[in-house]
Amino acid sequence: MAAKASKSGGEAPRPRRRKVDATAREVALNVLAGVDEGGAYSNLLLNRSLQQAELSPADTGLATELVYGTIARQATLDYFLDRFIKSGVKRLNPWVRALLRMSLYQIRYLDRIPPHAAVNEAVEIAKKRGHEGIASMINGVLRSILREGEALTLPQDLPTAERIALEHSHPLWLVERWIAQYGEETAEAVCAANNQPPKVSIRVNPLRVERDELLRELEAEGREARASELSPQGIVVESGGNMANDGLYRDGRYSIQDESSMLVAEALDPQPGMSVLDCCAAPGGKTAHIAEKMGDKGRIVANDLHEHKQKLIQEQTERLGLTSVESSVGDALALKDRYEPASFDRVLLDAPCSGFGVIRRKPDLRWAKTPEDAASIAKLQRQMLNAVSGLVKPGGILVYSTCTIEREENQRAVAEFLRDHAEFVDEPFEVPALENQPQVGGAGVQILPNQFGSDGFYIARLRRRG
C-alpha cells in the first residue's frame, strides 16, 4: 500500500517507534519469560527490548545484569525456590517463574540491591501483571527465603559433579563431560568462569593506527584500557561503556572482537598478495583481521551460507576501509564445486560448533544444547573439513577453529582429518601467553574460559605438503 500524502503534497512522515514505558525489572522479566516460554535467544530479545524501552544507561545495565545473571544461575535458583514452592518452580506460569528467579537472583547475587527492595519490586510487578493471589504467593516465598538468610545453603555431601553443576549452575551432563576431558579442578574453574561478566576487548586496525597510539587515544577519552597479553593487536577495555558508540570505532580505528578469536588470523598467517578463502565468514571480524594483516593487498573471498549476513561483512570492511574482500554466498560443503582445486594460499574454516566456549556471553547456551546436538555438529565439522581441504595449494595453510572446548569437535576432529589426509601435517604456531598454560594434547591449541577471561577457543594450523 502506498504511503499517504500530506496536505502539502509530500509523503506523510512515518510514525516514530513507540516508546515502551517499562522499568528495568519489567524489561528483564519480559525477556526472561520470552526465553523460557518461547525459546527466544536472550541476546536478540534483550537488545530489541532495550531499544523499545529506551532506559537510562544505569537501568539498561541493570536489565542486562538481571537477564544474563538469572539465566546463568537458573539451576541454583530453582533448587532453592523448590524448597518453598509445593508444586515446584517448573509448574508455575512462565512469567511467575521468571519473576521469582529474577528476584532471588537479586537477593542472592547482587549486593547493591537491598533484599527487601527486591521483594517489594517483585510484589508490585506481580500485582500489575497478575492479581493479588499471585502477588501474595510471591511475597510469601521471597520473605520465607529472607528469613532463612545464610542458612540457605547447598548440601555438603553431594558427589563432585553434582556439586559443581548445582553450585555453578550448569547441566550435569556437561559437567560430567568436562570432568572426563579436563579433570575436576579445571572443569569447575571453567564453570565458575562462565558465570563471570565477559571482558570488552578490541582489535586495533594497523592500517590506521598503532596499538600504543590507540591506547593513548582511549586514555584521553577517559577510558581505562591495557594491551592484551594474548593477542598482539588486542586491547582490553576495563571501563568505558559501549565501544561501538565511540567515534574511534566509527572511524575504523578498531573492531570489537574477543582476544581468543584474534588468534585465528595470527595462525592463518596471511601475507600481502595471497589468495584467501574464509569459508564461514559472517559477521566478518576474522575476515577483516585477515585483510588488515595482508595490508589490504590480495584477494579474500568471504563466504557465508546466509545471504543476509553478507551485509554484516560489508559493513565491517567499509568501516575499516578495506577493499580486498569479495562476497560469496553458499554452503561451505559446496565450495569445492565452485572453485578450482588448490586455488587458495590460505583457507580458514571457522566451523559451526556447540559454542561451549562462549557460554559467558550466551548463558542460555548451556540449557539449550544436548549431548545429541554436540554429536551432530561434530559430524558436520568433519564433513566440512574434508570438503574444503582440497582448495588449499601445496605448501598452503588450512586453519580450523571453533568457539567450543569440546574435544570431540576439536582435537578429535583434527586427528581424524590428519589420519585420512596424509597430504596435510599439523604445524604448531606460537602463542607466547600459552607457553605456561596446560594443553590437553593433540593438534592445535585450546584456550579455556578460565585462563585469560576470554572466550574458549580452539585453533589448529594444518599445512598441505608441498
Coordinates of C-alpha atoms in Angstrom, one line a residue:
M1 CA 0.0 0.0 0.0
A2 CA 1.3 3.5 -0.9
A3 CA 2.1 5.9 1.9
K4 CA -0.5 8.6 2.5
A5 CA 0.3 12.1 1.1
S6 CA 0.4 15.0 3.5
K7 CA -1.6 18.2 2.9
S8 CA 1.4 19.9 1.4
G9 CA 1.6 17.2 -1.2
G10 CA 4.6 15.3 0.1
E11 CA 4.8 11.9 1.8
A12 CA 3.4 11.9 5.3
P13 CA 6.0 11.3 8.0
R14 CA 6.2 7.7 9.2
P15 CA 5.1 7.3 12.9
R16 CA 8.0 7.1 15.3
R17 CA 8.6 3.8 17.0
R18 CA 6.5 4.0 20.2
K19 CA 8.5 4.1 23.4
V20 CA 7.6 1.3 25.8
D21 CA 7.0 2.6 29.3
A22 CA 8.6 -0.1 31.5
T23 CA 11.1 -0.3 34.3
A24 CA 14.4 -2.2 34.1
R25 CA 12.9 -5.1 36.0
E26 CA 9.8 -5.3 33.8
V27 CA 12.0 -5.3 30.7
A28 CA 14.2 -8.1 32.2
L29 CA 11.1 -10.1 33.2
N30 CA 9.6 -9.9 29.7
V31 CA 12.9 -11.1 28.2
L32 CA 13.2 -14.0 30.7
A33 CA 9.7 -15.1 30.1
G34 CA 10.2 -15.0 26.4
V35 CA 13.4 -17.1 26.6
D36 CA 11.7 -19.6 28.9
E37 CA 8.4 -19.9 27.2
G38 CA 9.2 -19.2 23.5
G39 CA 12.8 -20.4 23.2
A40 CA 13.9 -16.9 22.1
Y41 CA 17.6 -16.0 22.1
S42 CA 18.3 -13.9 25.1
N43 CA 20.7 -11.5 23.4
L44 CA 18.5 -10.8 20.5
L45 CA 15.3 -10.4 22.6
L46 CA 17.1 -8.3 25.2
N47 CA 18.6 -5.9 22.5
R48 CA 15.2 -5.4 20.9
S49 CA 13.5 -4.9 24.2
L50 CA 16.1 -2.3 25.3
Q51 CA 15.7 -0.4 22.1
Q52 CA 12.0 -0.2 22.6
A53 CA 12.1 0.8 26.3
E54 CA 14.8 3.5 26.0
L55 CA 16.0 3.1 29.5
S56 CA 18.7 5.2 31.1
P57 CA 22.3 3.7 31.0
A58 CA 22.0 2.6 34.6
D59 CA 18.7 0.9 34.1
T60 CA 20.0 -0.7 30.8
G61 CA 22.9 -2.1 32.8
L62 CA 20.5 -3.5 35.5
A63 CA 18.2 -5.1 33.0
T64 CA 21.1 -6.7 31.2
E65 CA 22.5 -8.0 34.5
L66 CA 19.2 -9.4 35.6
V67 CA 18.6 -11.2 32.3
Y68 CA 22.0 -12.8 31.9
G69 CA 22.6 -13.4 35.6
T70 CA 19.2 -15.1 36.1
I71 CA 19.7 -17.3 33.1
A72 CA 23.2 -18.2 34.2
R73 CA 22.2 -19.1 37.7
Q74 CA 18.9 -20.8 36.8
A75 CA 19.6 -24.3 38.2
T76 CA 20.8 -22.9 41.5
L77 CA 17.9 -20.5 41.8
D78 CA 15.4 -23.3 41.0
Y79 CA 17.0 -25.6 43.6
F80 CA 16.3 -23.0 46.4
L81 CA 12.9 -22.0 45.1
D82 CA 11.7 -25.6 45.1
R83 CA 12.1 -25.7 48.8
F84 CA 9.4 -23.1 49.2
I85 CA 7.0 -24.0 46.4
K86 CA 5.0 -27.1 46.9
S87 CA 4.2 -27.8 43.3
G88 CA 7.8 -26.9 42.2
V89 CA 9.0 -23.9 40.3
K90 CA 8.8 -25.7 36.9
R91 CA 5.0 -25.9 37.1
L92 CA 4.5 -22.2 37.6
N93 CA 3.3 -19.8 34.8
P94 CA 6.5 -18.8 32.9
W95 CA 6.3 -15.1 33.9
V96 CA 5.8 -16.0 37.5
R97 CA 8.7 -18.4 37.4
A98 CA 10.8 -15.8 35.8
L99 CA 9.9 -13.2 38.3
L100 CA 10.8 -15.5 41.2
R101 CA 14.1 -16.4 39.7
M102 CA 14.9 -12.8 38.9
S103 CA 14.1 -11.7 42.4
L104 CA 16.0 -14.5 44.1
Y105 CA 19.0 -13.7 41.8
Q106 CA 19.0 -10.1 43.2
I107 CA 18.7 -11.3 46.8
R108 CA 21.5 -13.9 46.5
Y109 CA 24.0 -12.4 44.0
L110 CA 23.6 -8.6 43.8
D111 CA 25.0 -6.8 46.9
R112 CA 24.0 -3.3 45.7
I113 CA 20.2 -4.1 45.8
P114 CA 18.7 -4.3 49.3
P115 CA 16.9 -7.7 49.6
H116 CA 13.6 -6.1 50.9
A117 CA 13.6 -3.7 47.9
A118 CA 13.9 -6.7 45.5
V119 CA 10.9 -8.3 47.3
N120 CA 8.8 -5.2 47.2
E121 CA 9.5 -4.6 43.5
A122 CA 8.5 -8.2 42.7
V123 CA 5.2 -7.9 44.6
E124 CA 4.4 -4.6 42.7
I125 CA 5.2 -6.2 39.4
A126 CA 3.0 -9.2 40.3
K127 CA 0.1 -7.0 41.2
K128 CA 0.4 -5.1 37.9
R129 CA 0.8 -8.2 35.7
G130 CA -1.3 -10.7 37.6
H131 CA -3.6 -10.5 40.7
E132 CA -3.4 -10.3 44.4
G133 CA -3.2 -14.1 44.8
I134 CA 0.0 -14.3 42.7
A135 CA 1.4 -11.2 44.5
S136 CA 0.7 -12.8 47.9
M137 CA 2.4 -16.1 46.8
I138 CA 5.5 -14.3 45.5
N139 CA 5.6 -12.2 48.7
G140 CA 5.4 -15.3 50.9
V141 CA 8.0 -17.3 49.0
L142 CA 10.6 -14.5 48.9
R143 CA 10.1 -13.4 52.5
S144 CA 10.5 -17.0 53.6
I145 CA 13.8 -17.1 51.8
L146 CA 14.9 -13.9 53.5
R147 CA 14.1 -15.4 56.9
E148 CA 16.4 -18.4 56.0
G149 CA 19.2 -15.9 55.4
E150 CA 22.7 -17.5 55.4
A151 CA 21.2 -20.9 56.4
L152 CA 20.0 -21.3 52.8
T153 CA 23.0 -23.3 51.5
L154 CA 23.7 -26.2 49.2
P155 CA 24.2 -29.7 50.7
Q156 CA 27.8 -30.5 51.6
D157 CA 27.7 -34.2 50.8
L158 CA 26.9 -34.1 47.0
P159 CA 29.0 -36.1 44.6
T160 CA 31.6 -33.8 42.9
A161 CA 29.9 -33.5 39.5
E162 CA 26.5 -32.7 41.1
R163 CA 28.1 -30.2 43.5
I164 CA 29.8 -28.4 40.6
A165 CA 26.6 -28.5 38.5
L166 CA 24.5 -27.1 41.3
E167 CA 26.9 -24.5 42.7
H168 CA 27.9 -23.1 39.3
S169 CA 24.6 -23.8 37.6
H170 CA 25.5 -26.0 34.6
P171 CA 23.7 -29.1 33.3
L172 CA 25.0 -32.2 35.0
W173 CA 25.8 -34.0 31.7
L174 CA 28.0 -31.1 30.6
V175 CA 29.9 -31.0 33.9
E176 CA 30.5 -34.8 33.7
R177 CA 31.9 -34.4 30.1
W178 CA 34.3 -31.7 31.1
I179 CA 35.5 -33.6 34.2
A180 CA 36.2 -36.6 31.8
Q181 CA 38.1 -34.3 29.4
Y182 CA 39.9 -31.9 31.8
G183 CA 39.6 -33.2 35.3
E184 CA 37.6 -32.0 38.3
E185 CA 39.6 -28.9 39.1
T186 CA 39.7 -27.5 35.6
A187 CA 36.1 -28.4 34.9
E188 CA 35.0 -26.4 38.0
A189 CA 37.2 -23.5 37.0
V190 CA 35.6 -23.4 33.6
C191 CA 32.1 -23.4 35.1
A192 CA 33.0 -20.6 37.5
A193 CA 34.5 -18.6 34.7
N194 CA 31.3 -19.0 32.6
N195 CA 29.4 -17.0 35.3
Q196 CA 31.7 -14.0 35.2
P197 CA 30.9 -10.9 33.1
P198 CA 32.6 -11.0 29.7
K199 CA 35.5 -8.7 29.1
V200 CA 35.4 -6.0 26.5
S201 CA 38.3 -6.3 24.0
I202 CA 39.0 -4.6 20.8
R203 CA 41.3 -5.2 17.8
V204 CA 43.5 -2.4 16.5
N205 CA 43.3 -1.7 12.8
P206 CA 47.0 -1.3 12.0
L207 CA 46.2 0.2 8.6
R208 CA 45.0 3.3 10.5
V209 CA 46.7 3.3 13.9
E210 CA 49.3 1.6 16.1
R211 CA 48.3 -0.1 19.3
D212 CA 50.2 2.2 21.6
E213 CA 48.7 5.3 19.8
L214 CA 45.2 3.9 20.2
L215 CA 45.8 3.2 23.9
R216 CA 46.8 6.9 24.3
E217 CA 43.6 8.0 22.4
L218 CA 41.4 5.8 24.6
E219 CA 43.1 7.1 27.7
A220 CA 42.5 10.7 26.5
E221 CA 38.8 9.8 26.3
G222 CA 38.9 8.8 30.0
R223 CA 38.7 5.0 29.3
E224 CA 40.8 2.5 31.3
A225 CA 42.5 0.2 28.8
R226 CA 45.5 -2.1 28.6
A227 CA 47.3 -4.1 25.9
S228 CA 46.1 -7.7 25.6
E229 CA 48.6 -10.4 26.8
L230 CA 47.0 -12.9 24.4
S231 CA 46.8 -11.0 21.1
P232 CA 49.4 -8.6 19.6
Q233 CA 46.6 -6.5 18.1
G234 CA 44.3 -6.7 21.1
I235 CA 43.3 -4.2 23.8
V236 CA 41.3 -4.9 26.8
V237 CA 39.0 -2.1 27.9
E238 CA 38.3 -2.2 31.6
S239 CA 35.8 0.6 31.6
G240 CA 34.1 2.8 29.2
G241 CA 30.6 1.6 28.1
N242 CA 29.6 0.5 24.7
M243 CA 32.7 0.7 22.4
A244 CA 30.5 0.6 19.3
N245 CA 29.3 4.1 20.1
D246 CA 32.8 5.6 20.1
G247 CA 33.9 7.9 17.3
L248 CA 37.2 5.9 17.1
Y249 CA 35.1 2.9 16.2
R250 CA 33.2 4.7 13.6
D251 CA 36.4 6.0 12.1
G252 CA 37.6 2.4 11.6
R253 CA 40.5 2.5 14.1
Y254 CA 39.4 -0.7 15.9
S255 CA 37.0 -3.6 15.8
I256 CA 35.2 -5.3 18.7
Q257 CA 36.5 -8.8 19.0
D258 CA 37.3 -11.3 21.7
E259 CA 41.0 -11.8 22.4
S260 CA 40.9 -15.6 21.7
S261 CA 39.2 -15.0 18.4
M262 CA 42.0 -12.7 17.3
L263 CA 44.5 -15.5 17.3
V264 CA 42.8 -17.2 14.3
A265 CA 44.2 -14.8 11.8
E266 CA 47.6 -15.0 13.5
A267 CA 47.6 -18.8 13.0
L268 CA 46.5 -18.3 9.3
D269 CA 49.5 -16.0 8.8
P270 CA 48.2 -14.4 5.5
Q271 CA 50.7 -12.4 3.5
P272 CA 50.1 -9.5 1.1
G273 CA 49.1 -10.6 -2.3
M274 CA 47.8 -14.0 -1.3
S275 CA 44.5 -15.6 -2.2
V276 CA 42.5 -16.4 0.9
L277 CA 39.1 -18.2 1.4
D278 CA 37.1 -17.6 4.6
C279 CA 34.5 -20.4 4.4
C280 CA 32.1 -19.3 7.2
A281 CA 32.8 -15.6 7.3
A282 CA 29.9 -13.8 8.9
P283 CA 29.8 -11.4 10.7
G284 CA 33.2 -10.7 9.3
G285 CA 35.5 -10.0 12.2
K286 CA 38.1 -12.6 11.2
T287 CA 37.8 -11.7 7.5
A288 CA 38.6 -8.1 8.3
H289 CA 41.5 -9.1 10.5
I290 CA 42.9 -11.2 7.7
A291 CA 42.7 -8.2 5.3
E292 CA 44.4 -6.0 7.8
K293 CA 47.3 -8.4 8.2
M294 CA 47.6 -8.6 4.4
G295 CA 47.9 -4.8 4.2
D296 CA 44.6 -5.0 2.2
K297 CA 46.6 -6.4 -0.7
G298 CA 45.5 -9.6 -2.2
R299 CA 42.2 -11.4 -2.7
I300 CA 39.9 -12.6 0.2
V301 CA 36.8 -14.5 -0.5
A302 CA 34.3 -14.1 2.4
N303 CA 31.8 -16.9 2.1
D304 CA 28.7 -17.5 4.2
L305 CA 25.7 -19.7 4.0
H306 CA 23.2 -16.9 4.6
E307 CA 22.9 -14.1 2.0
H308 CA 21.5 -11.5 4.5
K309 CA 24.7 -11.9 6.6
Q310 CA 26.8 -10.5 3.7
K311 CA 25.6 -7.1 4.8
L312 CA 27.4 -7.5 8.1
I313 CA 30.6 -8.4 6.4
Q314 CA 30.3 -5.4 4.0
E315 CA 29.6 -3.0 6.9
Q316 CA 32.8 -4.2 8.6
T317 CA 35.0 -3.8 5.6
E318 CA 33.6 -0.4 4.7
R319 CA 34.0 1.0 8.2
L320 CA 37.6 -0.2 8.3
G321 CA 38.4 1.0 4.7
L322 CA 39.2 -2.5 3.3
T323 CA 38.8 -3.2 -0.4
S324 CA 40.4 -6.7 -0.8
V325 CA 37.3 -8.6 0.4
E326 CA 34.8 -10.1 -2.1
S327 CA 31.5 -11.7 -1.1
S328 CA 30.4 -15.3 -1.7
V329 CA 27.1 -16.9 -0.7
G330 CA 26.7 -20.6 -0.4
D331 CA 27.2 -23.8 1.6
A332 CA 30.8 -24.4 2.6
L333 CA 30.3 -28.1 1.7
A334 CA 29.8 -27.0 -1.9
L335 CA 32.8 -24.6 -2.2
K336 CA 34.9 -27.4 -3.8
D337 CA 32.5 -27.3 -6.7
R338 CA 32.7 -23.5 -7.2
Y339 CA 36.4 -23.0 -7.1
E340 CA 39.3 -24.8 -8.7
P341 CA 41.2 -27.3 -6.7
A342 CA 44.4 -26.0 -4.9
S343 CA 43.4 -22.4 -5.8
F344 CA 43.9 -20.7 -2.4
D345 CA 47.1 -20.0 -0.4
R346 CA 45.1 -19.9 2.8
V347 CA 41.8 -21.4 3.8
L348 CA 40.0 -20.6 7.1
L349 CA 37.3 -22.9 8.3
D350 CA 35.8 -21.2 11.4
A351 CA 33.3 -24.0 11.8
P352 CA 29.8 -24.1 13.2
C353 CA 30.1 -25.6 16.7
S354 CA 28.4 -26.2 20.0
G355 CA 29.5 -22.8 21.3
F356 CA 30.5 -24.0 24.7
G357 CA 33.4 -21.6 24.8
V358 CA 31.1 -18.6 24.7
I359 CA 28.7 -19.5 27.5
R360 CA 29.8 -16.4 29.4
R361 CA 28.4 -14.3 26.6
K362 CA 25.4 -16.5 25.8
P363 CA 24.3 -18.1 29.1
D364 CA 21.3 -19.8 27.7
L365 CA 23.5 -22.0 25.5
R366 CA 24.2 -24.3 28.5
W367 CA 20.4 -25.1 28.8
A368 CA 19.6 -25.2 25.1
K369 CA 22.2 -27.8 24.0
T370 CA 22.0 -31.6 24.4
P371 CA 24.6 -34.4 24.1
E372 CA 23.0 -35.2 20.8
D373 CA 23.5 -31.7 19.5
A374 CA 27.2 -31.9 20.2
A375 CA 27.5 -35.3 18.3
S376 CA 25.5 -34.0 15.3
I377 CA 27.6 -30.8 14.9
A378 CA 30.9 -32.8 15.2
K379 CA 29.8 -34.9 12.2
L380 CA 29.1 -31.8 10.1
Q381 CA 32.5 -30.3 11.1
R382 CA 34.3 -33.4 9.8
Q383 CA 32.4 -33.2 6.5
M384 CA 33.3 -29.5 6.1
L385 CA 37.0 -30.1 6.8
N386 CA 37.1 -32.8 4.2
A387 CA 35.2 -30.7 1.7
V388 CA 37.4 -27.5 1.8
S389 CA 40.8 -29.1 2.2
G390 CA 41.3 -29.7 -1.5
L391 CA 41.1 -26.0 -2.1
V392 CA 44.4 -25.4 -0.4
K393 CA 47.5 -25.0 -2.6
P394 CA 50.5 -27.3 -2.0
G395 CA 52.5 -25.6 0.8
G396 CA 49.5 -23.6 1.8
I397 CA 47.7 -23.5 5.2
L398 CA 44.3 -24.6 6.3
V399 CA 43.2 -23.3 9.7
Y400 CA 40.4 -25.0 11.6
S401 CA 38.8 -23.1 14.5
T402 CA 35.8 -23.3 16.8
C403 CA 34.5 -21.4 19.8
T404 CA 34.0 -24.5 21.9
I405 CA 36.1 -26.5 24.3
E406 CA 34.7 -29.9 23.3
R407 CA 37.5 -32.4 22.4
E408 CA 35.1 -34.3 20.1
E409 CA 34.7 -31.1 18.0
N410 CA 38.3 -30.0 18.2
Q411 CA 41.3 -32.3 18.8
R412 CA 39.5 -35.5 17.7
A413 CA 38.1 -33.9 14.6
V414 CA 41.6 -32.8 13.5
A415 CA 43.1 -36.1 14.4
E416 CA 40.7 -37.9 12.2
F417 CA 41.3 -35.5 9.4
L418 CA 45.1 -35.9 9.6
R419 CA 44.6 -39.7 9.7
D420 CA 42.6 -39.6 6.4
H421 CA 44.6 -36.8 4.7
A422 CA 48.3 -37.7 4.6
E423 CA 48.9 -34.7 2.4
F424 CA 48.4 -32.4 5.5
V425 CA 50.5 -32.1 8.6
D426 CA 49.9 -30.3 11.9
E427 CA 52.0 -27.2 12.1
P428 CA 52.3 -25.6 15.6
F429 CA 52.2 -21.8 15.9
E430 CA 53.5 -19.6 18.6
V431 CA 51.2 -18.1 21.2
P432 CA 53.6 -16.8 23.9
A433 CA 50.9 -16.3 26.5
L434 CA 50.0 -20.0 26.3
E435 CA 53.5 -21.3 27.0
N436 CA 52.8 -21.8 30.7
Q437 CA 49.2 -23.0 30.2
P438 CA 48.4 -26.7 30.2
Q439 CA 47.2 -28.2 26.9
V440 CA 45.1 -31.4 26.6
G441 CA 47.2 -32.9 23.9
G442 CA 46.7 -33.4 20.2
A443 CA 47.0 -30.9 17.3
G444 CA 46.2 -27.2 17.8
V445 CA 45.8 -25.0 20.8
Q446 CA 42.9 -25.0 23.2
I447 CA 42.1 -21.8 25.1
L448 CA 39.8 -22.3 28.1
P449 CA 37.5 -19.5 29.5
N450 CA 39.2 -19.6 32.9
Q451 CA 42.7 -19.0 31.6
F452 CA 42.6 -15.4 30.4
G453 CA 38.9 -14.3 30.9
S454 CA 38.5 -14.6 27.2
D455 CA 36.3 -17.0 25.2
G456 CA 37.1 -20.6 25.0
F457 CA 38.6 -21.2 21.5
Y458 CA 40.3 -24.0 19.6
I459 CA 42.7 -23.3 16.7
A460 CA 44.6 -25.8 14.6
R461 CA 47.0 -24.9 11.7
L462 CA 47.4 -27.6 9.1
R463 CA 49.9 -27.2 6.2
R464 CA 49.5 -29.0 2.9
R465 CA 52.7 -30.7 2.0
G466 CA 54.4 -29.0 -1.0

